[in-house]
Coordinates of C-alpha atoms in Angstrom, one line a residue:
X1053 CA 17.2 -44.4 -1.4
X1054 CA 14.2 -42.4 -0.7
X1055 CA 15.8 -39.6 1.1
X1056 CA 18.5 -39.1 -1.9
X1057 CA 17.7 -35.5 -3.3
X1058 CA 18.6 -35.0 -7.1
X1059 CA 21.2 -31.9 -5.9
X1060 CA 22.9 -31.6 -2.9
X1061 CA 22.3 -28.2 -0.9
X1062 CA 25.9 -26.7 -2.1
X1063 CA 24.6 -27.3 -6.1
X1064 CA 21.0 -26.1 -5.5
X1065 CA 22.6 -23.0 -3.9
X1066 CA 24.7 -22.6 -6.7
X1067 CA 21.6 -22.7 -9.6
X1068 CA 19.6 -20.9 -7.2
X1069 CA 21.7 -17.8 -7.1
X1070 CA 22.8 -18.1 -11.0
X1071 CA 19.9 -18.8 -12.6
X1072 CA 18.4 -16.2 -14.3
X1073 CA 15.2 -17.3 -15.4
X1074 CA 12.4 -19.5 -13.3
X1075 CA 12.3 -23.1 -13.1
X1076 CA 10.8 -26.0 -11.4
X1077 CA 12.5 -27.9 -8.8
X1078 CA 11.3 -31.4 -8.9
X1079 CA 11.8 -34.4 -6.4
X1080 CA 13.5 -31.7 -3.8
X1081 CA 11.0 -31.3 -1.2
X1082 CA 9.3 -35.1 -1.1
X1083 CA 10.1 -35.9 2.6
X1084 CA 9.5 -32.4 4.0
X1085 CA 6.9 -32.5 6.9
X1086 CA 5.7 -29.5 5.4
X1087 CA 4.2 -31.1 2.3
X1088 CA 1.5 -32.1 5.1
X1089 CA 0.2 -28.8 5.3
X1090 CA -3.2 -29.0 4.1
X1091 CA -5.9 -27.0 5.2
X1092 CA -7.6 -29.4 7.5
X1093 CA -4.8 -30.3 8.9
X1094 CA -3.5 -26.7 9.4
X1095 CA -7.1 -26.2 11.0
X1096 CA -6.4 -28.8 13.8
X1097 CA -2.7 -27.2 14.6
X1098 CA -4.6 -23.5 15.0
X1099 CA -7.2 -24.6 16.9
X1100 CA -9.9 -22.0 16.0
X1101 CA -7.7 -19.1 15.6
X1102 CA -8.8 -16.6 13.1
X1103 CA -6.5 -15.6 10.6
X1104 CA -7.3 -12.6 7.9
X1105 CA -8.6 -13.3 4.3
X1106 CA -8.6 -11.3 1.3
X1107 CA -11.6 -11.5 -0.8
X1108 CA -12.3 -10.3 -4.2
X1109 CA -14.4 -10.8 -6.9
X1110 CA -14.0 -13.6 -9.7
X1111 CA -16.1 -11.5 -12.6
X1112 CA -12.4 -10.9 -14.8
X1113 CA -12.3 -6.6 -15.5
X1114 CA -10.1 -4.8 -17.7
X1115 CA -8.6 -3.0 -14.6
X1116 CA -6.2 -4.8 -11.8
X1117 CA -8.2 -5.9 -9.3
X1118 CA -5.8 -4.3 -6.4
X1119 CA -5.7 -5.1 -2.9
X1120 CA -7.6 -1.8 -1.9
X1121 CA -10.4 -2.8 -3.9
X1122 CA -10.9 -5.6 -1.7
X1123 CA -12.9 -6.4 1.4
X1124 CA -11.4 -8.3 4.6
X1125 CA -13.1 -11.0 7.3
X1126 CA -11.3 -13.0 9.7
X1127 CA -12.3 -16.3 9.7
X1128 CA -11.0 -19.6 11.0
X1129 CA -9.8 -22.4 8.7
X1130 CA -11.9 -24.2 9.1
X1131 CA -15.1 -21.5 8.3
X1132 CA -13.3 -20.9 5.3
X1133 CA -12.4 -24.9 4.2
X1134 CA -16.7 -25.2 4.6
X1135 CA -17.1 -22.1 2.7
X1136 CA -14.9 -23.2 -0.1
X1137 CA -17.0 -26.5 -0.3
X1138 CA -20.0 -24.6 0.1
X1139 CA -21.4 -26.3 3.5
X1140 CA -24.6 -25.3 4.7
X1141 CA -22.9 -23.8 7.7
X1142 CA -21.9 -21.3 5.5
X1143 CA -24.8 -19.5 5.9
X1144 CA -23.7 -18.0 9.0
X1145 CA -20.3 -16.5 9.8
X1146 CA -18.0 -14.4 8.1
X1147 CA -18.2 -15.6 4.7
X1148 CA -21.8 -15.4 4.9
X1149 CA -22.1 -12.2 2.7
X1150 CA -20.0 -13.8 -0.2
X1151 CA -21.2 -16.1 -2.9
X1152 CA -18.5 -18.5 -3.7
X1153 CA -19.4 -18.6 -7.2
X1154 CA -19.0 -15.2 -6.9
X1155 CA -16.2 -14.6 -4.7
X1156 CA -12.8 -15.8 -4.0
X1157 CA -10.7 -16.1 -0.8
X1158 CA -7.1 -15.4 0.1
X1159 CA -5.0 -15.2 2.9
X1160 CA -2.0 -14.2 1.6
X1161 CA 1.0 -12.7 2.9
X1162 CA 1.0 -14.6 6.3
X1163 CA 4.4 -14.6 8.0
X1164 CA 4.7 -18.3 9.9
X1165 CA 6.5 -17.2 12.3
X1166 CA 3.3 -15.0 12.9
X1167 CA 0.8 -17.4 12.9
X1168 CA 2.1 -20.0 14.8
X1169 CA 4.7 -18.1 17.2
X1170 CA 2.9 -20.3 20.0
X1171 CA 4.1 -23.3 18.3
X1172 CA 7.8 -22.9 17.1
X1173 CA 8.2 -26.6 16.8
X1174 CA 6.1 -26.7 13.3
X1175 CA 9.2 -23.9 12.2
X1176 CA 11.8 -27.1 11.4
X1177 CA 8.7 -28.8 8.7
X1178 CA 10.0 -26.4 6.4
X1179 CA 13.4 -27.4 5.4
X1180 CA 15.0 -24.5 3.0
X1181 CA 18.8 -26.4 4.2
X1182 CA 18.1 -28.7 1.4
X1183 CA 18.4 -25.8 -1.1
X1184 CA 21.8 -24.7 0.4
X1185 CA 20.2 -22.5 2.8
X1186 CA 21.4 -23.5 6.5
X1187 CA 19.0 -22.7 9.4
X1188 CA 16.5 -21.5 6.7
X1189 CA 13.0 -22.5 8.1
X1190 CA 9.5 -22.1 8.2
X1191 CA 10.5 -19.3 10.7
X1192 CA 12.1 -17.0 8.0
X1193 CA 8.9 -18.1 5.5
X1194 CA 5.0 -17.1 4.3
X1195 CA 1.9 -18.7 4.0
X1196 CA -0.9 -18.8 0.8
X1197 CA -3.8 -20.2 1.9
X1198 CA -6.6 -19.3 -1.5
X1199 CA -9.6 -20.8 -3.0
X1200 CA -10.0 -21.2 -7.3
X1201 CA -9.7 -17.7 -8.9
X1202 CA -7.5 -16.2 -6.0
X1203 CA -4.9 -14.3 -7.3
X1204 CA -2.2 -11.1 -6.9
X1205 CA -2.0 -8.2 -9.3
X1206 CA 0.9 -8.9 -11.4
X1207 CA 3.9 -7.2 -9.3
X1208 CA 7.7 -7.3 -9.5
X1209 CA 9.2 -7.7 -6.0
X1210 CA 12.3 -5.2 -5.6
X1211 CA 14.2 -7.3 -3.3
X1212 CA 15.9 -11.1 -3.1
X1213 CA 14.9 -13.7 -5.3
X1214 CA 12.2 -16.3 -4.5
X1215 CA 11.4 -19.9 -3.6
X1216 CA 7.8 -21.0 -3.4
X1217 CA 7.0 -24.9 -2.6
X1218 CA 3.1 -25.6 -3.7
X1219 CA 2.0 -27.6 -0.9
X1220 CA -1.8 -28.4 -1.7
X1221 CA -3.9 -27.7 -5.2
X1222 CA -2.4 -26.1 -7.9
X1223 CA -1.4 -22.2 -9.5
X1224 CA -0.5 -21.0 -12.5
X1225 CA 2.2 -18.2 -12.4
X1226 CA 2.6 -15.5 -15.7
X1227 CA 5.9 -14.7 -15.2
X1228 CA 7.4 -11.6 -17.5
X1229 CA 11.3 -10.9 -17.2
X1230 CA 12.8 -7.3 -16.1
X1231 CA 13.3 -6.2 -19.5
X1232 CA 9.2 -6.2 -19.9
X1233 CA 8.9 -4.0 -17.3
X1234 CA 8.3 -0.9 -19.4
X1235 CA 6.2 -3.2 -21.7
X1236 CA 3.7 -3.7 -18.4
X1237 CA 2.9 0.0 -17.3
X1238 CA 4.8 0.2 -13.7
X1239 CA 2.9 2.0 -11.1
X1240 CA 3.8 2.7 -7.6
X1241 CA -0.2 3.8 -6.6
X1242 CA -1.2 2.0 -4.8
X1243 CA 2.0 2.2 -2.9
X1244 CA 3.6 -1.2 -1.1
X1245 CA 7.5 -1.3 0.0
X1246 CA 9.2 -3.2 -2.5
X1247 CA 6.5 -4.3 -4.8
X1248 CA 5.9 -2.2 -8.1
X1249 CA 2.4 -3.4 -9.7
X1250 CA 1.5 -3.5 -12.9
X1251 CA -1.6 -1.4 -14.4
X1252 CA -2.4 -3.6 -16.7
X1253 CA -4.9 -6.5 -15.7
X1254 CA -2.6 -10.1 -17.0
X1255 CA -6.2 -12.1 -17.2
X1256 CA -7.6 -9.2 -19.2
X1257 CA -5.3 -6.6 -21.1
X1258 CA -6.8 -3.7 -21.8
X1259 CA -4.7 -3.4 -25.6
X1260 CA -6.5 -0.3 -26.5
X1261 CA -4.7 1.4 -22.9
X1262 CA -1.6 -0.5 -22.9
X1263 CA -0.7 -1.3 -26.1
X1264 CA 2.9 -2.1 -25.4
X1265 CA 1.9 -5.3 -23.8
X1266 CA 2.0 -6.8 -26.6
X1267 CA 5.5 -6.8 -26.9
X1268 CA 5.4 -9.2 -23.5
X1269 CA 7.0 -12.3 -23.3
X1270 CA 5.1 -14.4 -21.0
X1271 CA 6.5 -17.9 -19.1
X1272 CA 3.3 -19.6 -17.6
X1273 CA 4.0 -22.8 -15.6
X1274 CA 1.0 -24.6 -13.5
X1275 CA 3.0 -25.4 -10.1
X1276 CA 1.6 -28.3 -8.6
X1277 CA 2.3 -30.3 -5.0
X1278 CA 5.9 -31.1 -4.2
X1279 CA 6.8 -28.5 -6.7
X1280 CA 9.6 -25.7 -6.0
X1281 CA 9.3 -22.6 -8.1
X1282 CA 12.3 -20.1 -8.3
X1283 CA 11.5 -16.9 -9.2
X1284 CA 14.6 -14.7 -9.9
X1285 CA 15.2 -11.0 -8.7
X1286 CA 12.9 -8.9 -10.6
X1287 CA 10.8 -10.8 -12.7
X1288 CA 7.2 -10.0 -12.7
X1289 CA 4.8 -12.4 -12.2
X1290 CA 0.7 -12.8 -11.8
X1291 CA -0.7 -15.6 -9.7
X1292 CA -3.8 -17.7 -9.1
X1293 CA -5.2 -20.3 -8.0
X1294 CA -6.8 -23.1 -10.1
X1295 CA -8.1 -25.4 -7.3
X1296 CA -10.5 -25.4 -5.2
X1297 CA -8.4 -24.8 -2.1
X1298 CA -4.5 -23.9 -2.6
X1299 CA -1.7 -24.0 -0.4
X1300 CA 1.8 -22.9 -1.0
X1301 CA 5.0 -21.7 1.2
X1302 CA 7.7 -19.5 -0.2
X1303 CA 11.1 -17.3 1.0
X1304 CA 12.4 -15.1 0.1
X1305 CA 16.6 -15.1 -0.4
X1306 CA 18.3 -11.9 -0.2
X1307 CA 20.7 -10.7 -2.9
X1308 CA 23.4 -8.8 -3.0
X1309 CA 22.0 -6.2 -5.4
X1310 CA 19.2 -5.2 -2.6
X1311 CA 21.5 -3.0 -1.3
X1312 CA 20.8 -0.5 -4.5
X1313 CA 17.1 -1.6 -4.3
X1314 CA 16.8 -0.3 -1.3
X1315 CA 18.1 3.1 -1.7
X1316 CA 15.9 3.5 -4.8
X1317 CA 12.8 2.0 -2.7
X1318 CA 13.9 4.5 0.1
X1319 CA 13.6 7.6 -2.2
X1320 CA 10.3 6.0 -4.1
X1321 CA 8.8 6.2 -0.7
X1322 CA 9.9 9.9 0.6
X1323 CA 8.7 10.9 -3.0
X1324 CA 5.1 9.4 -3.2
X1325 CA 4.3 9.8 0.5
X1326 CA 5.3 13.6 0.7
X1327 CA 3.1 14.3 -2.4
X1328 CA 0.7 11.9 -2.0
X1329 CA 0.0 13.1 1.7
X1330 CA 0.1 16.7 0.3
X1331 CA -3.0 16.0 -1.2
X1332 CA -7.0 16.3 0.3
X1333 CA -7.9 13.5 2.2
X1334 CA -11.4 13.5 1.3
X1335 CA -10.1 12.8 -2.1
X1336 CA -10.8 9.1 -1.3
X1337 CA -8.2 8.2 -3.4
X1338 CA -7.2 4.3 -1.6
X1339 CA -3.3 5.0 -2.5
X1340 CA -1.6 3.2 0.7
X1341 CA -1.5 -0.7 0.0
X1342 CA -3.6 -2.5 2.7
X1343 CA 0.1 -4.4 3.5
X1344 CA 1.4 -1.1 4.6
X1345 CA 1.2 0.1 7.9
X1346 CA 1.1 4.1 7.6
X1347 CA 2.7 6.8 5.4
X1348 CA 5.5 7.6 7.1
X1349 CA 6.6 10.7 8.0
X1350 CA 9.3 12.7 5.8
X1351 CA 12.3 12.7 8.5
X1352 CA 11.8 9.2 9.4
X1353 CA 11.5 8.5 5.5
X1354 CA 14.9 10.5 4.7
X1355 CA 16.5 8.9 7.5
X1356 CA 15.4 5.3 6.2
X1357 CA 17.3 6.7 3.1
X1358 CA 20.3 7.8 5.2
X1359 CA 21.2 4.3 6.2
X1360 CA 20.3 2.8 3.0
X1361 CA 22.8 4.9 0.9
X1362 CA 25.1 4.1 3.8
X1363 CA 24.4 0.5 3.7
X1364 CA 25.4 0.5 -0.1
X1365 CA 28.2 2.1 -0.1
X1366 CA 29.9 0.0 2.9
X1367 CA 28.6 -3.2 1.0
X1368 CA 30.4 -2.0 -2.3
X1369 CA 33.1 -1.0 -0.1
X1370 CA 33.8 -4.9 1.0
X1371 CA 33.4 -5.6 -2.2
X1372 CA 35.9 -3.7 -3.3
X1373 CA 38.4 -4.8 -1.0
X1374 CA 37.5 -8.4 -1.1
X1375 CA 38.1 -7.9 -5.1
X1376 CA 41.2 -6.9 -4.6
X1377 CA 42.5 -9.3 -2.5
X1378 CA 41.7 -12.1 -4.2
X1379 CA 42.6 -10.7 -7.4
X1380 CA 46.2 -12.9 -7.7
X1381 CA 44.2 -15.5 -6.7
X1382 CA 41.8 -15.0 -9.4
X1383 CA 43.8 -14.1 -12.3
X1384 CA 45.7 -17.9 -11.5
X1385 CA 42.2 -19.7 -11.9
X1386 CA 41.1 -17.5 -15.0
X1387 CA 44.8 -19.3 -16.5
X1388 CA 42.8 -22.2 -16.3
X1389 CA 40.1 -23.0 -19.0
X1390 CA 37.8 -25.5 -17.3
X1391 CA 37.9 -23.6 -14.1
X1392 CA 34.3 -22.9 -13.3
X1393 CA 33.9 -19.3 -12.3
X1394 CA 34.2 -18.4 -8.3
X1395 CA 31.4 -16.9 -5.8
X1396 CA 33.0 -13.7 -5.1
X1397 CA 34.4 -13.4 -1.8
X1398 CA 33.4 -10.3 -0.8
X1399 CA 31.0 -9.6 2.4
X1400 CA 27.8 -8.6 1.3
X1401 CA 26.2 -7.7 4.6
X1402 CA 28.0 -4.6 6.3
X1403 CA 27.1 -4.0 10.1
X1404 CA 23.5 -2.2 10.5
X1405 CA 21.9 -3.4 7.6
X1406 CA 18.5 -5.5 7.8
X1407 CA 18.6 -8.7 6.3
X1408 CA 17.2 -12.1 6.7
X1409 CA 20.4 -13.8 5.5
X1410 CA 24.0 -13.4 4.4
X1411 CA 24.3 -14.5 1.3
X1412 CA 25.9 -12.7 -1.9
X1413 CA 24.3 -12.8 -5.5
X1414 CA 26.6 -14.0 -8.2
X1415 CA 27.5 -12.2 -11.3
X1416 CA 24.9 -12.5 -13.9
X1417 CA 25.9 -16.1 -15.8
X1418 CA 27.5 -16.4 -19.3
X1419 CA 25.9 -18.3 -21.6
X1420 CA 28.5 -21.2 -21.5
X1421 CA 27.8 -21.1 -17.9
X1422 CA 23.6 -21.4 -18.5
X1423 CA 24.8 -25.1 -20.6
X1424 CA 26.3 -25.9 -17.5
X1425 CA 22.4 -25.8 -15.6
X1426 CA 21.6 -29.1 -15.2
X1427 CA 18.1 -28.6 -16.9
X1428 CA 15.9 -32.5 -17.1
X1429 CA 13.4 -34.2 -15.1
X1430 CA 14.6 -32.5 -11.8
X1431 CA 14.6 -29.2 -13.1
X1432 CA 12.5 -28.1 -15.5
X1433 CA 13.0 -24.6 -17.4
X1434 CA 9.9 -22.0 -17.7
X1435 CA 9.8 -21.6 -21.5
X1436 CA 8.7 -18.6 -23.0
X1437 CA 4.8 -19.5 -23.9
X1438 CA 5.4 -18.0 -27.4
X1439 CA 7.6 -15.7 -29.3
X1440 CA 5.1 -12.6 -27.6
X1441 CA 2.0 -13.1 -25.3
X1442 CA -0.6 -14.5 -26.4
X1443 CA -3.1 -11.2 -26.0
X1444 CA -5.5 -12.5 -28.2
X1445 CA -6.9 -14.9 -25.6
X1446 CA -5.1 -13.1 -22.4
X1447 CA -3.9 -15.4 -19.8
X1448 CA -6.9 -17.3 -20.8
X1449 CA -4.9 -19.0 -23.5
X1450 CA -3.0 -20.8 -21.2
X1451 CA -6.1 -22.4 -18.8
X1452 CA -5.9 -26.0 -20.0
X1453 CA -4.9 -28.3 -17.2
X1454 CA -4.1 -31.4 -18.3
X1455 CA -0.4 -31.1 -20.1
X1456 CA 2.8 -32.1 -18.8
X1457 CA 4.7 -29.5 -17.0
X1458 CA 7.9 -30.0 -19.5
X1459 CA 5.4 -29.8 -22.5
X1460 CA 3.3 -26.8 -20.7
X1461 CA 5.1 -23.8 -20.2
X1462 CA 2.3 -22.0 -19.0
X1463 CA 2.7 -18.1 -9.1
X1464 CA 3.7 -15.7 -4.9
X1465 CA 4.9 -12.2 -3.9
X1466 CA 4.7 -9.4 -1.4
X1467 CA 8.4 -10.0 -1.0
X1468 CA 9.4 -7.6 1.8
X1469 CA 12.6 -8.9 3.0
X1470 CA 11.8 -7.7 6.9
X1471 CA 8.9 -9.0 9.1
X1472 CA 7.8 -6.0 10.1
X1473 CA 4.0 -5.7 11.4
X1474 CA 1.5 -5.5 9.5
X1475 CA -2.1 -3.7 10.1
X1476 CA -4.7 -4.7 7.0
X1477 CA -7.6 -3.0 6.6
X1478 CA -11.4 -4.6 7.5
X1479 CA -14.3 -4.2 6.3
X1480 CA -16.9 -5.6 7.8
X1481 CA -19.6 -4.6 5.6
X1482 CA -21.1 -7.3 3.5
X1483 CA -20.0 -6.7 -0.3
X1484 CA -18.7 -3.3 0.9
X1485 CA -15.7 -2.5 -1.6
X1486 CA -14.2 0.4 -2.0
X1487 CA -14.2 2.9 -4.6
X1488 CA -13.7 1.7 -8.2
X1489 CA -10.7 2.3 -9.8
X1490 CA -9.2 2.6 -13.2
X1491 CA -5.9 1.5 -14.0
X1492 CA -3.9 4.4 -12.7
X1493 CA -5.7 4.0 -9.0
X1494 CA -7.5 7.0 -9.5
X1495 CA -11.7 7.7 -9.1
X1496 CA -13.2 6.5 -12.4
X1497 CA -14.2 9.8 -13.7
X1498 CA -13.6 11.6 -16.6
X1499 CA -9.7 13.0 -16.6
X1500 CA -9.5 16.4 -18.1
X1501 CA -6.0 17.3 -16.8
X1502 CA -3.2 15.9 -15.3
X1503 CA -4.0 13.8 -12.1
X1504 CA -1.3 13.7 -8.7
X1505 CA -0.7 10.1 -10.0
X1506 CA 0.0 10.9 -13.8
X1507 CA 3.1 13.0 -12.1
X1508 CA 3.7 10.1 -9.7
X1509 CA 3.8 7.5 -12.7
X1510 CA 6.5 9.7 -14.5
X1511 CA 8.2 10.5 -11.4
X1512 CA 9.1 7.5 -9.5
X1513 CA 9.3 5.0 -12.8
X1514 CA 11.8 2.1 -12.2
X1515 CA 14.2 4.1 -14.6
X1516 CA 13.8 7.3 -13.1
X1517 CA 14.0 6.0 -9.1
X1518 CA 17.9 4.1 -10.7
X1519 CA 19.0 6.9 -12.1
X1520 CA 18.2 9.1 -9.3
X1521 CA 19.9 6.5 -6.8
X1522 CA 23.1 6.3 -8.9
X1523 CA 23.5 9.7 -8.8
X1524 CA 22.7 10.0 -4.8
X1525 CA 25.5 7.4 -4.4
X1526 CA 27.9 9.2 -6.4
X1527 CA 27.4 12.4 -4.4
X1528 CA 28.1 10.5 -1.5
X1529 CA 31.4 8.6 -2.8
X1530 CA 32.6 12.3 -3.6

């Protein structure tokens, strides 16, 4: 029938939290009520309510185009469905200012349970169950509303892995896997909980700065309607919009190995708000994400790591014990050769930590174990693009729309696991941006010495922030 999926939710759990690399979910999502969720018809369920875009410019620059370089209107769906037509009544209203051949549009990094908390019925249209997720919803997800050329700076998200369902028009996604990180130029300025950007611009590598990026491996896939992405924990990705008007849904799925992620995020953010709050405020230096509510003070910052390093340790603590018990159990199954390796037992989610589900991560997959993935026309593996990126032609290289997904291997982030609020910065101003910026976030002017941000760079690096918190956690185990 119709309604048969391809997995049932306990095997799409199980590739879901095994599978380390992305791929596509086809023929999963066909009969969700969600898959309705195009802009006009969100417009009618709104009703004129004014939700926050994101606009930037299309003209492609060497340097990221980061969310502080950005302006910010509210406008209703339906103002901004005319403007991406380019209706007359465009002429007026809050898009006014911007030239859609100039400009593109985002509202990104809107939490549905947000947006339409007067309306909790529309929650169920998302259906996350079928992925072996019970009473996941729309409730626990985000909204992407974008017009052609809208995209994020390529970011890794520290926490969870992630699930995105394209809904209307179509993205490509660059995706780049953990061990490219130091290949892409990590920065923490400007500073967002949980997402580490990259400095170098994807659609247009500055080679001559960031010559490493060469040694990238990039997986592009063009996600279209009906489509499930899964994006593992930690891979870096770049997205935008190739369509006119794009709509996608994602959640994100907590892992087991937050716990550590959040005690290095917990010291990243005591580190670069102390000094970075030490410095002049009429610097003008835009180093607070827009996402971000406020730099938080330094006791309410080492508290924050308090309960994180306390968090982990309990969490390794069950797992410990949960090891050990089953361990007879265990060593009789290991006796037996077509066994399939277990989901550990142990509790991953100790009283007092945060979390948006209870789920465990399971140990990274042997590569018998990968020939067990039940890779076809259901699932569909993001290939590398090439042997390295193609940085001859950029992302560029990979713009051609018309190949099959399983012959094109050619994105959505912000993945903060807690729905906390969120205050964005406006600007009001037509074609007001704020200060340019060169790929370390700083004023472009001539750099004679070493900046607050050259230290940061060095200081709170991915591999400096793990080796810090492996040492904290040792010191408290003593």
């Amino acid at each position: 029938g119709e309604d048969v999926k391809p997995f049932t939710p306990e095997k799409t759990k199980e590739i879901v939290m095994s599978l380390q690399q992305p791929a596509v979910f086809c023929n999963m999502a066909g009969d969700w009520p969600a898959l309705h969720w195009n802009v006009k018809y969100l417009s009618a369920v709104l009703e004129g309510k004014t939700i926050q875009f994101r606009l930037g410019l299309k003209m492609v620059d060497l340097v990221p185009q980061f969310e502080t370089n950005c302006s910010y209107v509210e406008a209703t769906l339906e103002e901004f469905l005319a403007w991406s037509c380019g209706q007359p009544s465009c002429l007026s209203g809050p898009f006014s200012c911007y030239d859609y051949s100039k400009y593109w549009a985002y509202a990104d990094y809107k939490y549905i349970a947000r947006i339409f908390e007067d309306k909790p019925e529309i929650f169920q249209d998302v259906r996350w169950s079928d992925f072996g997720f019970p009473g996941r919803s729309g409730k626990e997800s985000t909204l992407w509303i974008g017009s052609e050329g809208a995209n994020t700076p390529c970011h890794l998200d520290s926490y969870g892995c992630n699930l995105v369902l394209q809904v209307q028009g179509r993205k490509r996604w660059h995706l780049f896997p953990p061990g490219d990180t130091s290949f892409l130029y990590p920065t923490r300025i400007p500073y967002e909980e949980s997402s580490i950007f990259s400095k170098v611009n994807i659609a247009n590598p500055d080679l001559k700065r960031f010559p490493k990026f060469r040694n990238t491996t990039a997986h592009v896939v063009t996600l279209s309607p009906g489509q499930v992405l899964l994006v593992p924990r930690q891979w870096w990705h770049y997205v935008e919009s190739i369509d006119p008007v794009t709509v996608s849904i994602n959640s994100w799925i907590e892992l087991d190995a937050d716990h550590e992620a959040r005690v290095e995020e917990a010291i990243t953010r005591m580190l670069v708000c102390a000094i970075k709050s030490a410095e002049n405020p009429s610097d003008g230096d835009l180093w607070l994400n827009p996402t971000e509510v406020e730099a938080t003070s330094h006791e309410i910052n080492l508290q924050y790591l308090n309960q994180a390093v306390s968090a982990c340790l309990k969490c390794q603590e069950s797992s410990v014990s949960g090891q050990a018990r089953s361990s007879s159990a265990a060593a009789e199954q290991r006796t037996n050769a077509s066994c399939k390796r277990k989901r550990r037992e142990a509790a991953c989610e100790p009283e007092g930590c945060t979390s948006l589900t209870q789920e465990c991560d399971f140990p990274t997959p042997k590569a018998e174990e990968l020939q067990k993935i039940p890779f076809g026309p259901h699932l569909i593996q993001v290939l590398p693009q090439s042997c390295k990126t193609n940085v001859m032609g950029g992302a560029a290289a990979a713009a051609s729309d018309g190949r099959d997904l399983l012959h094109e291997n050619e994105g959505e982030h912000f993945g903060k696991l807690h729905c906390k609020g969120k205050r964005l910065l406006m600007s009001n101003d037509c074609e007001t941006h704020a200060p340019q910026m060169d790929s370390d976030c700083s004023p472009c002017t001539p750099q004679t010495a070493l900046s607050t941000n050259d230290l940061l760079d060095c200081l709170v690096n991915p591999r400096v922030i793990t080796l810090v918190a492996q040492l904290l956690l040792e010191r408290m185990r003593v």
